Short mmCIF file of C-alpha atoms and ligand atoms in Angstrom, two decimals:
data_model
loop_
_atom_site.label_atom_id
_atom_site.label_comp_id
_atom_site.label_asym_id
_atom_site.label_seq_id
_atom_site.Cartn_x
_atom_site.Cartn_y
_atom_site.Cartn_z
CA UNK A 66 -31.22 -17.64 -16.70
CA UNK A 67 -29.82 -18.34 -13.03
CA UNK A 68 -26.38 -17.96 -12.46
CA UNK A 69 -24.74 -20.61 -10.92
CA UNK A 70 -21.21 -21.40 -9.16
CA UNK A 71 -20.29 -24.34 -10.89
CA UNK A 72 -18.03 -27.18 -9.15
CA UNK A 73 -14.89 -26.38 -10.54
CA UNK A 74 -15.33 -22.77 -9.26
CA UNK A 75 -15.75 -23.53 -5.75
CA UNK A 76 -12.86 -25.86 -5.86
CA UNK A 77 -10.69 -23.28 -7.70
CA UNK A 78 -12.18 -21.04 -4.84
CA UNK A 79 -11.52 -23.30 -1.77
CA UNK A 80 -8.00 -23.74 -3.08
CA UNK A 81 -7.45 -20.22 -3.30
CA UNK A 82 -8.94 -19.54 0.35
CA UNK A 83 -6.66 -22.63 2.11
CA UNK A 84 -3.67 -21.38 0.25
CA UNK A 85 -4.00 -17.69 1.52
CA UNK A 86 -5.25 -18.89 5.55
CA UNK A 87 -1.49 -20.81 5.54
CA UNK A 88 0.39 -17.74 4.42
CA UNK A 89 -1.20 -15.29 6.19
CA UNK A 90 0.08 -17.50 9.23
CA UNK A 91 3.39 -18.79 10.78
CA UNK A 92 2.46 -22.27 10.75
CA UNK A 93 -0.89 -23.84 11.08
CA UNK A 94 -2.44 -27.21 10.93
CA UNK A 95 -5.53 -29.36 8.81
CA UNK A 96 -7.52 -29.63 11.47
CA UNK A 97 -7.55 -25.29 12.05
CA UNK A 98 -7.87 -24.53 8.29
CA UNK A 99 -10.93 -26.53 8.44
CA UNK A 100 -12.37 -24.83 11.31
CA UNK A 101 -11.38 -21.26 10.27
CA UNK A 102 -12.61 -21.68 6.82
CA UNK A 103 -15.61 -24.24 7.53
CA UNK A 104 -14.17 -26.65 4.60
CA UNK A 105 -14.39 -31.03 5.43
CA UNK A 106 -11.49 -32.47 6.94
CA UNK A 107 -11.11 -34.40 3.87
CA UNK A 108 -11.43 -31.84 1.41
CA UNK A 109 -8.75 -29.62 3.19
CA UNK A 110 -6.81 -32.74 2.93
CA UNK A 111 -6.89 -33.05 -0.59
CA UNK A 112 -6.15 -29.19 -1.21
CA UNK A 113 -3.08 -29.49 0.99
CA UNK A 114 -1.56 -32.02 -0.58
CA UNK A 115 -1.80 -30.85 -3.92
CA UNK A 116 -0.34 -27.67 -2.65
CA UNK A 117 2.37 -29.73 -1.28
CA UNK A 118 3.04 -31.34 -4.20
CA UNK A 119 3.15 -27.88 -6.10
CA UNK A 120 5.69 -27.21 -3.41
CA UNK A 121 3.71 -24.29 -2.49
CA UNK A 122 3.03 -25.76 1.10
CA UNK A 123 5.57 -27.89 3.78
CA UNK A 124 5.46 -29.73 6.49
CA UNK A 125 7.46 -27.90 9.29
CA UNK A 126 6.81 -30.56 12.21
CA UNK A 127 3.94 -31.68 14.74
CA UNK A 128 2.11 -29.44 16.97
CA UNK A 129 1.45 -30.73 20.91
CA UNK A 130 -1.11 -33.71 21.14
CA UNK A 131 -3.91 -32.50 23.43
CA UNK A 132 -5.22 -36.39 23.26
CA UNK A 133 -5.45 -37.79 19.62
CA UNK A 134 -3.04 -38.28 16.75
CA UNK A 135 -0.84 -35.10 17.03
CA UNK A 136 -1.83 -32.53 14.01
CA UNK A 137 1.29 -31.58 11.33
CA UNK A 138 2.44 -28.23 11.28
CA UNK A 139 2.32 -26.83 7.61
CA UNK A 140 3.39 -23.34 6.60
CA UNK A 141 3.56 -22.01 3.09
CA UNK A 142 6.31 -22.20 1.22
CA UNK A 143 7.27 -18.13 0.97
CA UNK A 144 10.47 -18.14 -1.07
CA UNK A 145 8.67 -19.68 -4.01
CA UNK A 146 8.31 -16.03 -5.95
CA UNK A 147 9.74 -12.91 -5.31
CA UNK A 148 9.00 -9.42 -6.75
CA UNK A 149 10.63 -6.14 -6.71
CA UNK A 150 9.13 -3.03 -6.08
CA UNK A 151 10.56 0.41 -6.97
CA UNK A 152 9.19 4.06 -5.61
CA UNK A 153 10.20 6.78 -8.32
CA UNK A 154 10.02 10.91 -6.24
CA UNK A 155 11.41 13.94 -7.63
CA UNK A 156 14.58 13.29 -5.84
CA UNK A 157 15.36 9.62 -5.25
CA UNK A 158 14.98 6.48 -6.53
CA UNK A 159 13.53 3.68 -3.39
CA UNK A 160 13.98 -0.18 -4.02
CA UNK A 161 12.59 -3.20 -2.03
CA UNK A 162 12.06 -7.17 -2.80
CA UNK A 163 9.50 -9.30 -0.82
CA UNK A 164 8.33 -12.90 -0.93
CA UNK A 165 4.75 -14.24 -0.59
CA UNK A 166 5.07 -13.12 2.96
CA UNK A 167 4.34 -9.64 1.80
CA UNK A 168 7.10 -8.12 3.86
CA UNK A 169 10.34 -6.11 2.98
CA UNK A 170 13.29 -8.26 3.00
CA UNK A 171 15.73 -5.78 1.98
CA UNK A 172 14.98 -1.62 0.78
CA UNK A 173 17.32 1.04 -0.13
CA UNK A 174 16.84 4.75 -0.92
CA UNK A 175 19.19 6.14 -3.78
CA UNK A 176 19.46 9.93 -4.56
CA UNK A 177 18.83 10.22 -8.08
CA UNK A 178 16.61 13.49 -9.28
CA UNK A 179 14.08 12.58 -12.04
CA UNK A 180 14.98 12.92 -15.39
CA UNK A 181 12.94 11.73 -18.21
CA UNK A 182 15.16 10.68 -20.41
CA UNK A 183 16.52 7.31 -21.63
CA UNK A 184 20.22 7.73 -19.70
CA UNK A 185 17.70 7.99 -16.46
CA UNK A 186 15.57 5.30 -17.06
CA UNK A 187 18.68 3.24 -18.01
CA UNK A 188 20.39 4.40 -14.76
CA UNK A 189 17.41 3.14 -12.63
CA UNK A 190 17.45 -0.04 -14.32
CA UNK A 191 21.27 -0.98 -13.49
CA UNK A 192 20.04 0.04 -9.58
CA UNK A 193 17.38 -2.87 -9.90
CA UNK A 194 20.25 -5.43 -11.34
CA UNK A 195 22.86 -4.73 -8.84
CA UNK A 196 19.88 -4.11 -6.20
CA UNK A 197 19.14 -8.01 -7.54
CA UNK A 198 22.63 -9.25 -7.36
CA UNK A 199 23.51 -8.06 -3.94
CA UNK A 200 20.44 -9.50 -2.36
CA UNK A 201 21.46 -12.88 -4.68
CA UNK A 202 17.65 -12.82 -5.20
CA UNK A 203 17.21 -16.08 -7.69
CA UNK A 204 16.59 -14.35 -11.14
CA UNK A 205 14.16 -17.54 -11.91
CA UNK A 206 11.56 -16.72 -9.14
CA UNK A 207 10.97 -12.86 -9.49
CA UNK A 208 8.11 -12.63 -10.84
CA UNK A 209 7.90 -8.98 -12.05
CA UNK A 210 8.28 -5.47 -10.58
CA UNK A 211 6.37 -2.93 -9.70
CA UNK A 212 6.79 1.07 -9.52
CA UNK A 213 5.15 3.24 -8.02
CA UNK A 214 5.32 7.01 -9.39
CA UNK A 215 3.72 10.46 -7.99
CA UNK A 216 1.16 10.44 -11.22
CA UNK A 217 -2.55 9.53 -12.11
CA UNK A 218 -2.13 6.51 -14.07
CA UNK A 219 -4.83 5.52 -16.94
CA UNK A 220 -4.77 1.93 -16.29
CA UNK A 221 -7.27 1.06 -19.36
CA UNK A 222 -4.70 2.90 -21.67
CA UNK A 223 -1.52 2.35 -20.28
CA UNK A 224 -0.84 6.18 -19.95
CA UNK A 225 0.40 8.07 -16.97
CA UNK A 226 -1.91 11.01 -17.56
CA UNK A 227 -0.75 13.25 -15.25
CA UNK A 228 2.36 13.59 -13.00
CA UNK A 229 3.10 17.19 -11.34
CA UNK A 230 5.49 16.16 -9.08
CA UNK A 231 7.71 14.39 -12.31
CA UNK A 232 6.97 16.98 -14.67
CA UNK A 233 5.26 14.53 -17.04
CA UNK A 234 1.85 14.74 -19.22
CA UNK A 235 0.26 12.30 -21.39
CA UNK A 236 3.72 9.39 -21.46
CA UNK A 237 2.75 5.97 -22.10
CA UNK A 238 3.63 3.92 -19.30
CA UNK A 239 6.13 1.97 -21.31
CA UNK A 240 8.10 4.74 -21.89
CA UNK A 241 9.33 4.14 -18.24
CA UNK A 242 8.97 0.27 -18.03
CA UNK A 243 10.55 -0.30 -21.50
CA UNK A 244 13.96 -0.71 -20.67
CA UNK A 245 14.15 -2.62 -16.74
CA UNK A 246 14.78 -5.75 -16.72
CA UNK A 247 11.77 -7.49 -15.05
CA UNK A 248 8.03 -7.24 -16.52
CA UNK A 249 6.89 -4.63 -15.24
CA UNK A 250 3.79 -2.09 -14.10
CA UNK A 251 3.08 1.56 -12.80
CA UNK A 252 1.13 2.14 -10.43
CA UNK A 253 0.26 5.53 -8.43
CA UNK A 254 2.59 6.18 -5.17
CA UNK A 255 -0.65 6.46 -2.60
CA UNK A 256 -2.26 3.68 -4.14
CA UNK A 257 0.66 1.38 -3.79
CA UNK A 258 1.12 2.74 0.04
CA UNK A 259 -2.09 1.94 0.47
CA UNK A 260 -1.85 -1.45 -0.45
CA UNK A 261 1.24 -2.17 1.69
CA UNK A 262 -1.09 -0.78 4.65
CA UNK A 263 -4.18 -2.91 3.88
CA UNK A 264 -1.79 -5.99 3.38
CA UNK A 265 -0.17 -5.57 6.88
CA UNK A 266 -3.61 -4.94 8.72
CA UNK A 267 -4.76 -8.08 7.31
CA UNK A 268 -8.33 -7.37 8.95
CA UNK A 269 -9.99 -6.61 5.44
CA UNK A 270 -11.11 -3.62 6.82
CA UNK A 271 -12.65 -0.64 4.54
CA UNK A 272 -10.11 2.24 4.81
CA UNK A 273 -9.23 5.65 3.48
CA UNK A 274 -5.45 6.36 3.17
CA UNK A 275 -4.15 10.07 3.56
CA UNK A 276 -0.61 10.33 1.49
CA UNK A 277 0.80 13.57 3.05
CA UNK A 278 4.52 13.63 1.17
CA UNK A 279 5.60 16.41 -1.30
CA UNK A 280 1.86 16.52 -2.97
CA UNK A 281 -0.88 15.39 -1.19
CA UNK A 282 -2.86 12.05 -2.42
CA UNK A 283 -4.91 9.22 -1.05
CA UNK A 284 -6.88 5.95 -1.81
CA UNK A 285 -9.55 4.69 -0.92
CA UNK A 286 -10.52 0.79 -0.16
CA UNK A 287 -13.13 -1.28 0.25
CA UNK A 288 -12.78 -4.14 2.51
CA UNK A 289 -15.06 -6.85 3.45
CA UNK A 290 -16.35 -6.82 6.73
CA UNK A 291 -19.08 -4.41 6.80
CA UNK A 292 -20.51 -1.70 4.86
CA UNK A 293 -20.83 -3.06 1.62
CA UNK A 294 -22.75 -6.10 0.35
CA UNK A 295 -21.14 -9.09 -1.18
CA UNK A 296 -21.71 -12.72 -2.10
CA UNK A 297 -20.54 -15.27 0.79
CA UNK A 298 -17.84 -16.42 -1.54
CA UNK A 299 -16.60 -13.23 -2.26
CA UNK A 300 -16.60 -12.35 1.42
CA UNK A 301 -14.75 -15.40 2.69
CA UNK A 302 -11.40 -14.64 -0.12
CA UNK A 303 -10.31 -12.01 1.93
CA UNK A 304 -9.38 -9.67 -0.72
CA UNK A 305 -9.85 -5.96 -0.62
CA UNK A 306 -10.99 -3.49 -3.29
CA UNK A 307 -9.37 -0.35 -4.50
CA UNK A 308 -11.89 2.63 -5.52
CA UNK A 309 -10.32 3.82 -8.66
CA UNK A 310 -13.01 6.26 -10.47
CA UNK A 311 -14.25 6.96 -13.90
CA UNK A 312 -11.09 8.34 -14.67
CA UNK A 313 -8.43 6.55 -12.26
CA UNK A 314 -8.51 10.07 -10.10
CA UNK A 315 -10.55 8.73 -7.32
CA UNK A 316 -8.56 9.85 -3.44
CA UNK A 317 -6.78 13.48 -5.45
CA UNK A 318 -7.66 14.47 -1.56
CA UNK A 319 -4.92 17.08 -2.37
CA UNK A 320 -7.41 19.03 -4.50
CA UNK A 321 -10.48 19.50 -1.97
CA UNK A 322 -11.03 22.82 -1.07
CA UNK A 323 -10.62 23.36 2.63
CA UNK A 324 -10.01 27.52 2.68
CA UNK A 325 -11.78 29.10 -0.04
CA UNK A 326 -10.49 32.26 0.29
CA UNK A 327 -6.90 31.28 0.61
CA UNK A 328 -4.07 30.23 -0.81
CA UNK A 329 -3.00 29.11 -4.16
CA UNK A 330 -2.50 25.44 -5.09
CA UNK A 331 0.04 24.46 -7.89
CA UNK A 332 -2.88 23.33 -9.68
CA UNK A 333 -4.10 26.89 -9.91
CA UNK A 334 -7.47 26.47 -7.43
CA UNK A 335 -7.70 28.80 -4.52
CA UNK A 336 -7.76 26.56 -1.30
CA UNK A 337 -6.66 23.54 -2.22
CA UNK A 338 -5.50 20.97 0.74
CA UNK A 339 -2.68 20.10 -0.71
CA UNK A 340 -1.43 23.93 -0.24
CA UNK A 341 -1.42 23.55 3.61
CA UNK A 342 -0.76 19.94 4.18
CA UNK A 343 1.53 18.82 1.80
CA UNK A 344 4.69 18.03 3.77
CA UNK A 345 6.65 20.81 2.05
CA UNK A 346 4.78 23.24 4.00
CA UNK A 347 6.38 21.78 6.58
CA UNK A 348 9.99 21.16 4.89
CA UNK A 349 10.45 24.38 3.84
CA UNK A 350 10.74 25.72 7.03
CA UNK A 351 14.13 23.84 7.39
CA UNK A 352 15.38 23.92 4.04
CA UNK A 353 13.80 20.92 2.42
CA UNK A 354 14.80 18.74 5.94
CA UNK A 355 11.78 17.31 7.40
CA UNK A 356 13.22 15.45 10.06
CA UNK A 357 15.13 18.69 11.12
CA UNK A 358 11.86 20.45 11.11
CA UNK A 359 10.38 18.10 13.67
CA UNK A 360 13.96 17.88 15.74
CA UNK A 361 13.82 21.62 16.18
CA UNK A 362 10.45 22.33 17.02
CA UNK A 363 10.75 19.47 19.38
CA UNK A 364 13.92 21.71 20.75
CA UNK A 365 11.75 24.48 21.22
CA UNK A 366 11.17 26.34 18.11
CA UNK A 367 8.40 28.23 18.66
CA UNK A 368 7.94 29.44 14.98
CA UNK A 369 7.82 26.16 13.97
CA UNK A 370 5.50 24.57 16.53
CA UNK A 371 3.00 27.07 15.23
CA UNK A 372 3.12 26.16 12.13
CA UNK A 373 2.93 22.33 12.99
CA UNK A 374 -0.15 23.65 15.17
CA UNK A 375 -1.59 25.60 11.87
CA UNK A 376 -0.70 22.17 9.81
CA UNK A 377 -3.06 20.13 12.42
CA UNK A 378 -6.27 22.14 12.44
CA UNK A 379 -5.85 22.33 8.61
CA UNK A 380 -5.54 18.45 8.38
CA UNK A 381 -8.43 18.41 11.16
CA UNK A 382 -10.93 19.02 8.55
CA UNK A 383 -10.04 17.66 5.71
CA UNK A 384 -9.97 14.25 7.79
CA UNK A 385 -13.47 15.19 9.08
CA UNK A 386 -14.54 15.55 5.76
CA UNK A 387 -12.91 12.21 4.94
CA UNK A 388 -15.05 10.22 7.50
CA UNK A 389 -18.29 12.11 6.97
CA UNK A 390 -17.50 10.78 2.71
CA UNK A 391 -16.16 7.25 3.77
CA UNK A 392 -17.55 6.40 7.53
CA UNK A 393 -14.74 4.51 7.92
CA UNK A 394 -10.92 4.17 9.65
CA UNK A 395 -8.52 6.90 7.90
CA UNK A 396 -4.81 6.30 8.02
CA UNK A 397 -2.08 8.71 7.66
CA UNK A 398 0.43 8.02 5.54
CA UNK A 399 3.51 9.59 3.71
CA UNK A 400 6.48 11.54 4.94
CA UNK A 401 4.04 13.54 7.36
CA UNK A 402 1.83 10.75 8.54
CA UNK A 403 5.20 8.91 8.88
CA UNK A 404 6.32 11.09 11.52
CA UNK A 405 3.09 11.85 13.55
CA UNK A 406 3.15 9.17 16.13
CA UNK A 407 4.05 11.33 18.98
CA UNK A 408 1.08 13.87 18.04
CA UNK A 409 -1.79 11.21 17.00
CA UNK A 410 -3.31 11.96 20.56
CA UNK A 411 -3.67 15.52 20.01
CA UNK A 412 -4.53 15.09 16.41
CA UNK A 413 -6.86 12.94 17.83
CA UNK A 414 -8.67 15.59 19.92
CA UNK A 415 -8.57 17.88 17.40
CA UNK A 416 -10.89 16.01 15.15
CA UNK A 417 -13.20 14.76 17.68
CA UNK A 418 -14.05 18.22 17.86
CA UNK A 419 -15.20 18.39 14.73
CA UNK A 420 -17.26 14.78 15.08
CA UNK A 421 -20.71 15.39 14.87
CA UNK A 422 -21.95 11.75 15.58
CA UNK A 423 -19.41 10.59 17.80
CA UNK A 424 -16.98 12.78 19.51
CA UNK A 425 -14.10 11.12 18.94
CA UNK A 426 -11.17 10.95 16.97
CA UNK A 427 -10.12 7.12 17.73
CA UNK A 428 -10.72 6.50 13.63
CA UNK A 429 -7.35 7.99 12.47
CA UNK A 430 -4.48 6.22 12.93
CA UNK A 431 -0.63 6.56 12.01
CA UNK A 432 0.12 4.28 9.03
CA UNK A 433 2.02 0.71 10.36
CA UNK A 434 4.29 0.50 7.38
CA UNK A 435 6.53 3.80 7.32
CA UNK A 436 9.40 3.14 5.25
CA UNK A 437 9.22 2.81 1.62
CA UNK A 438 5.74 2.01 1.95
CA UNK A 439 4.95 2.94 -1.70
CA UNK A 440 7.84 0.86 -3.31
CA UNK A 441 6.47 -2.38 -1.21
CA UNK A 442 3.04 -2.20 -2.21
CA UNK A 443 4.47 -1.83 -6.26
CA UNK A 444 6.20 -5.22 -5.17
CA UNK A 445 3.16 -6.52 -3.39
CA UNK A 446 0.81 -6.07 -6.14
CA UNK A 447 3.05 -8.56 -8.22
CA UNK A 448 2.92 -10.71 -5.18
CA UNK A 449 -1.45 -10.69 -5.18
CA UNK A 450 -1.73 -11.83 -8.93
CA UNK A 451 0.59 -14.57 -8.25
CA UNK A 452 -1.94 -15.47 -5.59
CA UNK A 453 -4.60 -15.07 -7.02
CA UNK A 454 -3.77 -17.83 -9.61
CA UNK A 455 -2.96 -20.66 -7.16
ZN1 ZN B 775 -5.17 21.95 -6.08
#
């Protein structure tokens, strides 16, 4: 039997697609939704003011006649939903809110080291209330939280399967969730990162995000421009995909072999990546302080820029090996890709090297989001379903 879209679908489709063009803008107008999206005048029309009725779109004034009735300015109406997102490490506790706008309006970083136990949990709940009450968020439009947590999560069975960094094994997720005060979902700490980064790009763009912070991660996601091949609807929503695997381990870059002769990973393989890259090989150099370990070598610490040189050639090929898997842009995030800015260039060269097609390195970039990227895109997944229902 053929399969087809039926008229309520495209509507429910078109809706979605006018909706997300005015928020991922300022301000726009009818007449450049229609263009941009190839929908009638009048059927743009009638979306936008059922969205204004909703009260999910306004009127914000009139742009500049260039001959003609002058066009209304509309812009989306952000403040309608909020959500919370929360990063859970080993030692602290990170908290941000957004809007539709998928930005940060407010984060914080709390020391609190991880403790599974109920007065924890209970602790990191009154952060989110008082986080909630400061930023006199309106309790009526949050719409949930999210938080993000070093572990593999098994999504189908609500388990966190796996969390070295927390000391955890086999917990269901609502052990953790159980007790804050918003609904609530886990979600793994690279993933979420990644999220935040593929929100900000806005391009759609496939991508492969490098989490270099205390254990190394990644994710990888599909976006919609090229490489893979969709349906015309599906590549006009603007959505992205995350790669998850069979068993929700898909990007565990941290476990690919780079040195098989060397050293010893925590997870007891010889070589592992995440034993050179992981930013406490870094950190450890300057007592657990990676700022200081970048301020001194910066003063002149020649121990230490030869490690940072050892650190490079040793992320050098596991990012080759990235884009000969992926063919595609790979972004460096966490507390190390945070701080590489000043060295991209260099990094840059390093891997070009390496390049067999190309000679160049101009495919890894510095991730754009660098503080509590993690905790945002917990919040920002909250923010998508809401979306994805309008
Ligand atoms: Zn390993």
């Amino acid at each position: 039997m053929k399969r087809s879209t039926s008229n309520q679908e495209v509507k429910k489709l078109n809706r979605n697609r006018v909706f997300r063009y005015v928020n991922s803008r300022e301000e726009t107008s009818m007449p450049e939704i229609s263009a941009a999206l190839s929908i009638s005048g009048p059927t743009v029309l009638k979306i936008v003011n059922e969205l204004k009725e909703e009260k999910l779109i306004r009127e914000v004034g009139e742009f500049e006649s260039t001959g003609g009735r002058k066009a209304k300015a509309i812009a989306a109406v952000r403040d309608v939903k909020y959500a919370i997102g929360l990063d859970i490490t080993k030692n602290h506790v990170g908290i941000v809110y957004t809007d539709l706008s998928g930005k940060a309006l407010k984060h914080e970083r709390v020391r609190k080291p991880f403790k599974y136990t109920q007065t924890y949990l209970h602790e990191v709940a009154a952060i989110v209330r008082r986080f909630v009450e400061e930023s006199r968020i309106p309790k009526k439009r949050i719409l949930g939280m999210g938080i993000s947590v070093p572990a593999i999560i098994d999504v189908q069975r609500d388990y966190i399967t796996n969390s070295h960094a927390l000391g955890i094994y086999d917990v269901p997720c609502e052990e953790l969730t159980a007790c804050m005060p918003y609904p609530c979902e886990l979600l793994n700490d690279a993933n979420a990162a990644a999220i935040t980064e593929s929100n900000r790009s806005r391009t759609c763009s496939n991508l492969v995000y490098l989490f270099l912070s205390n254990t190394v991660g990644g994710a990888i996601i599909f976006g919609n421009e090229t490489g893979i091949v969709r349906t015309a609807q599906e590549k006009d929503r603007g959505s992205v995909y995350m790669y998850k695997g069979n068993n929700w381990r898909s990007g565990e870059f941290g476990h690919m072999v780079i040195h098989p002769e060397g050293k010893r990973c925590y997870c007891g393989k010889i070589g592992c990546l995440d034993a050179y890259c992981s930013a406490l090989r870094l950190a450890d150099q300057t007592d657990g302080d990676l700022e200081r370990f970048f301020r001194e070598m910066e003063a002149g610490n020649q121990d230490l820029k030869k490690i940072w040189n050892e650190y490079l050639k040793d992320l050098a090929i596991a990012v080759d090996n990235l884009r000969m898997c992926f063919d595609c842009e790979i972004v460096l995030g966490g507390y190390v890709g945070s701080s590489m800015e000043p060295y991209i260039q260099e990094f840059r060269n390093l891997v070009a090297e390496k390049d067999i097609f190309e000679n160049s390195g101009d495919y890894v970039y510095v991730c754009q989001y660098q503080q509590e990227a993690s905790a945002l895109g917990a919040a920002i997944f909250q923010i998508e379903k809401f979306i994805d229902t309008i």
